[in-house]
PDB file of C-alpha atoms in Angstrom:
ATOM      1  CA  MET A   5     -18.476  12.102   1.601  1.00 48.00           C
ATOM      2  CA  LEU A   6     -15.455  14.225   0.941  1.00 65.00           C
ATOM      3  CA  LYS A   7     -13.661  12.565   3.840  1.00 80.00           C
ATOM      4  CA  PRO A   8     -14.825   9.165   5.075  1.00 84.00           C
ATOM      5  CA  ASP A   9     -16.458   9.146   8.497  1.00 90.00           C
ATOM      6  CA  GLU A  10     -13.713   8.126  10.940  1.00 94.00           C
ATOM      7  CA  LEU A  11     -16.150   6.296  13.209  1.00 95.00           C
ATOM      8  CA  LEU A  12     -17.431   4.226  10.284  1.00 96.00           C
ATOM      9  CA  VAL A  13     -13.836   3.435   9.292  1.00 95.00           C
ATOM     10  CA  ASP A  14     -13.212   2.330  12.907  1.00 93.00           C
ATOM     11  CA  VAL A  15     -16.284   0.056  12.833  1.00 93.00           C
ATOM     12  CA  ALA A  16     -15.093  -1.491   9.555  1.00 94.00           C
ATOM     13  CA  ALA A  17     -11.608  -1.985  11.043  1.00 93.00           C
ATOM     14  CA  LEU A  18     -13.080  -3.790  14.056  1.00 92.00           C
ATOM     15  CA  VAL A  19     -15.032  -6.120  11.775  1.00 93.00           C
ATOM     16  CA  GLU A  20     -11.833  -6.803   9.817  1.00 90.00           C
ATOM     17  CA  SER A  21      -9.709  -7.436  12.903  1.00 89.00           C
ATOM     18  CA  GLY A  22     -12.220  -9.644  14.681  1.00 80.00           C
ATOM     19  CA  ASN A  23     -13.275 -11.647  11.644  1.00 62.00           C
ATOM     20  CA  SER A  24     -16.861 -11.271  12.866  1.00 69.00           C
ATOM     21  CA  ASN A  25     -19.852 -11.231  10.558  1.00 71.00           C
ATOM     22  CA  GLN A  26     -22.440 -10.291  13.169  1.00 79.00           C
ATOM     23  CA  MET A  27     -22.262  -6.456  12.974  1.00 87.00           C
ATOM     24  CA  SER A  28     -25.503  -5.174  11.483  1.00 92.00           C
ATOM     25  CA  LEU A  29     -25.365  -1.855   9.680  1.00 95.00           C
ATOM     26  CA  THR A  30     -27.554   0.290   7.445  1.00 94.00           C
ATOM     27  CA  VAL A  31     -26.022   2.824   5.065  1.00 95.00           C
ATOM     28  CA  VAL A  32     -27.144   5.324   2.475  1.00 94.00           C
ATOM     29  CA  ALA A  33     -24.835   5.317  -0.552  1.00 93.00           C
ATOM     30  CA  GLY A  34     -25.649   6.908  -3.878  1.00 90.00           C
ATOM     31  CA  GLY A  35     -29.228   7.409  -2.724  1.00 89.00           C
ATOM     32  CA  ALA A  36     -29.727   3.690  -2.039  1.00 90.00           C
ATOM     33  CA  VAL A  37     -30.437   2.318   1.433  1.00 92.00           C
ATOM     34  CA  ILE A  38     -28.482  -0.887   2.042  1.00 93.00           C
ATOM     35  CA  THR A  39     -29.034  -2.881   5.202  1.00 92.00           C
ATOM     36  CA  GLY A  40     -27.410  -6.082   6.398  1.00 93.00           C
ATOM     37  CA  ARG A  41     -24.438  -7.557   8.188  1.00 93.00           C
ATOM     38  CA  LEU A  42     -20.821  -6.641   7.641  1.00 95.00           C
ATOM     39  CA  ALA A  43     -18.246  -9.320   6.944  1.00 93.00           C
ATOM     40  CA  PRO A  44     -14.463  -9.145   6.849  1.00 92.00           C
ATOM     41  CA  GLU A  45     -13.277  -8.649   3.287  1.00 92.00           C
ATOM     42  CA  ALA A  46     -11.512 -12.032   3.151  1.00 90.00           C
ATOM     43  CA  VAL A  47     -14.678 -13.851   4.288  1.00 89.00           C
ATOM     44  CA  TRP A  48     -16.798 -11.872   1.805  1.00 91.00           C
ATOM     45  CA  ARG A  49     -14.394 -12.603  -1.065  1.00 92.00           C
ATOM     46  CA  LYS A  50     -14.356 -16.311  -0.244  1.00 92.00           C
ATOM     47  CA  ARG A  51     -18.149 -16.516  -0.262  1.00 91.00           C
ATOM     48  CA  VAL A  52     -18.474 -14.582  -3.542  1.00 92.00           C
ATOM     49  CA  SER A  53     -15.834 -16.867  -5.080  1.00 93.00           C
ATOM     50  CA  GLU A  54     -17.761 -19.962  -3.960  1.00 92.00           C
ATOM     51  CA  VAL A  55     -21.037 -18.668  -5.416  1.00 90.00           C
ATOM     52  CA  LEU A  56     -19.373 -17.833  -8.725  1.00 91.00           C
ATOM     53  CA  ALA A  57     -17.522 -21.171  -8.865  1.00 92.00           C
ATOM     54  CA  ASP A  58     -20.878 -22.973  -8.600  1.00 91.00           C
ATOM     55  CA  SER A  59     -22.273 -21.093 -11.619  1.00 89.00           C
ATOM     56  CA  ALA A  60     -21.924 -22.643 -15.068  1.00 89.00           C
ATOM     57  CA  GLN A  61     -21.866 -19.208 -16.739  1.00 92.00           C
ATOM     58  CA  LEU A  62     -19.824 -17.246 -14.182  1.00 91.00           C
ATOM     59  CA  SER A  63     -17.282 -19.733 -12.808  1.00 90.00           C
ATOM     60  CA  GLY A  64     -14.462 -18.029 -14.732  1.00 89.00           C
ATOM     61  CA  PHE A  65     -14.865 -14.942 -12.533  1.00 91.00           C
ATOM     62  CA  SER A  66     -14.369 -16.902  -9.315  1.00 92.00           C
ATOM     63  CA  ALA A  67     -10.574 -16.539  -9.313  1.00 90.00           C
ATOM     64  CA  ALA A  68     -10.781 -12.730  -9.273  1.00 90.00           C
ATOM     65  CA  PHE A  69     -12.177 -12.941  -5.743  1.00 90.00           C
ATOM     66  CA  THR A  70      -9.503 -15.297  -4.387  1.00 87.00           C
ATOM     67  CA  ALA A  71      -6.745 -12.675  -4.766  1.00 74.00           C
ATOM     68  CA  ALA A  72      -5.231 -11.066  -1.654  1.00 71.00           C
ATOM     69  CA  ALA A  73      -7.931  -9.263   0.305  1.00 63.00           C
ATOM     70  CA  ARG A  74      -6.535  -5.856   1.172  1.00 61.00           C
ATOM     71  CA  LYS A  75      -3.467  -3.765   1.386  1.00 71.00           C
ATOM     72  CA  GLU A  76      -2.216  -2.098   4.553  1.00 81.00           C
ATOM     73  CA  GLY A  77      -4.050   0.849   6.039  1.00 88.00           C
ATOM     74  CA  PRO A  78      -7.602   1.482   7.156  1.00 92.00           C
ATOM     75  CA  PRO A  79     -10.502  -0.229   5.356  1.00 93.00           C
ATOM     76  CA  THR A  80     -11.815   1.583   2.279  1.00 94.00           C
ATOM     77  CA  HIS A  81     -14.920  -0.543   1.705  1.00 95.00           C
ATOM     78  CA  LEU A  82     -17.758  -2.143   3.627  1.00 96.00           C
ATOM     79  CA  HIS A  83     -18.536  -5.750   2.726  1.00 95.00           C
ATOM     80  CA  PHE A  84     -22.178  -6.675   3.305  1.00 94.00           C
ATOM     81  CA  HIS A  85     -23.660 -10.136   3.296  1.00 89.00           C
ATOM     82  CA  VAL A  86     -27.236 -11.172   4.007  1.00 86.00           C
ATOM     83  CA  ALA A  87     -27.988  -7.630   2.867  1.00 91.00           C
ATOM     84  CA  ARG A  88     -30.851  -5.966   1.061  1.00 90.00           C
ATOM     85  CA  ILE A  89     -31.380  -2.751  -0.857  1.00 90.00           C
ATOM     86  CA  LEU A  90     -34.540  -1.242   0.583  1.00 86.00           C
ATOM     87  CA  GLN A  91     -37.086  -0.039  -1.952  1.00 78.00           C
ATOM     88  CA  GLY A  92     -40.354   1.040  -0.357  1.00 71.00           C
ATOM     89  CA  SER A  93     -41.561  -1.838   1.774  1.00 68.00           C
ATOM     90  CA  VAL A  94     -39.509  -4.419  -0.135  1.00 71.00           C
ATOM     91  CA  GLY A  95     -35.958  -5.618   0.365  1.00 72.00           C
ATOM     92  CA  ILE A  96     -34.085  -6.640  -2.777  1.00 77.00           C
ATOM     93  CA  PRO A  97     -33.211  -9.494  -2.927  1.00 72.00           C
ATOM     94  CA  GLU A  98     -35.573 -10.990  -0.378  1.00 74.00           C
ATOM     95  CA  THR A  99     -33.046 -13.637   0.623  1.00 74.00           C
ATOM     96  CA  GLY A 100     -30.194 -11.147   1.031  1.00 79.00           C
ATOM     97  CA  GLY A 101     -27.298 -10.371  -1.241  1.00 87.00           C
ATOM     98  CA  MET A 102     -23.637  -9.489  -1.068  1.00 91.00           C
ATOM     99  CA  TYR A 103     -22.633  -5.872  -1.595  1.00 94.00           C
ATOM    100  CA  ARG A 104     -19.357  -3.949  -1.536  1.00 95.00           C
ATOM    101  CA  VAL A 105     -19.719  -0.247  -0.729  1.00 96.00           C
ATOM    102  CA  ALA A 106     -16.930   2.348  -0.738  1.00 95.00           C
ATOM    103  CA  ILE A 107     -16.857   4.006   2.680  1.00 96.00           C
ATOM    104  CA  GLU A 108     -16.268   7.390   1.030  1.00 95.00           C
ATOM    105  CA  ASP A 109     -19.636   6.998  -0.775  1.00 95.00           C
ATOM    106  CA  VAL A 110     -21.620   6.567   2.452  1.00 96.00           C
ATOM    107  CA  SER A 111     -23.620   9.713   3.195  1.00 94.00           C
ATOM    108  CA  ALA A 112     -25.462   8.390   6.273  1.00 94.00           C
ATOM    109  CA  TRP A 113     -25.401   5.276   8.407  1.00 95.00           C
ATOM    110  CA  THR A 114     -26.784   3.688  11.548  1.00 93.00           C
ATOM    111  CA  MET A 115     -26.075   0.582  13.572  1.00 91.00           C
ATOM    112  CA  GLY A 116     -28.472  -2.278  13.050  1.00 84.00           C
ATOM    113  CA  ASP A 117     -30.396  -3.419  10.036  1.00 76.00           C
ATOM    114  CA  PHE A 118     -33.903  -2.414   9.095  1.00 72.00           C
ATOM    115  CA  SER A 119     -36.639  -4.958   8.903  1.00 61.00           C
ATOM    116  CA  TYR A 120     -39.427  -4.602   6.431  1.00 50.00           C
ATOM    117  CA  SER A 121     -42.878  -6.059   6.293  1.00 48.00           C
ATOM    118  CA  ASP A 122     -45.812  -6.340   3.914  1.00 47.00           C
ATOM    119  CA  HIS A 123     -48.202  -5.827   6.850  1.00 45.00           C
TER     120      HIS A 123
END
């Protein structure tokens, strides 16, 4: 997007202000379909830091995610958790991952997350 969708920025701002992680969203960014729940950036960073801290190989990266969450102004990124990249009838990863997507890269979006099934 040349200019980020103002409504999507407003949705992201509401997630940030309410510290809720229950807003489900599906976006298309860079040709990929990502579906899951949004989390406030601070909550997302904390969870990523915890996952990295528990890893023998990646624990040194944990501190990068404990830095201050965001500067003033409207949100510039969406922070997904329990999210999947949809590829055909499969969601990757099956258990859900954590993704950070620049709002300006979102070319389409809808409320809710898509389910997928092998049936």
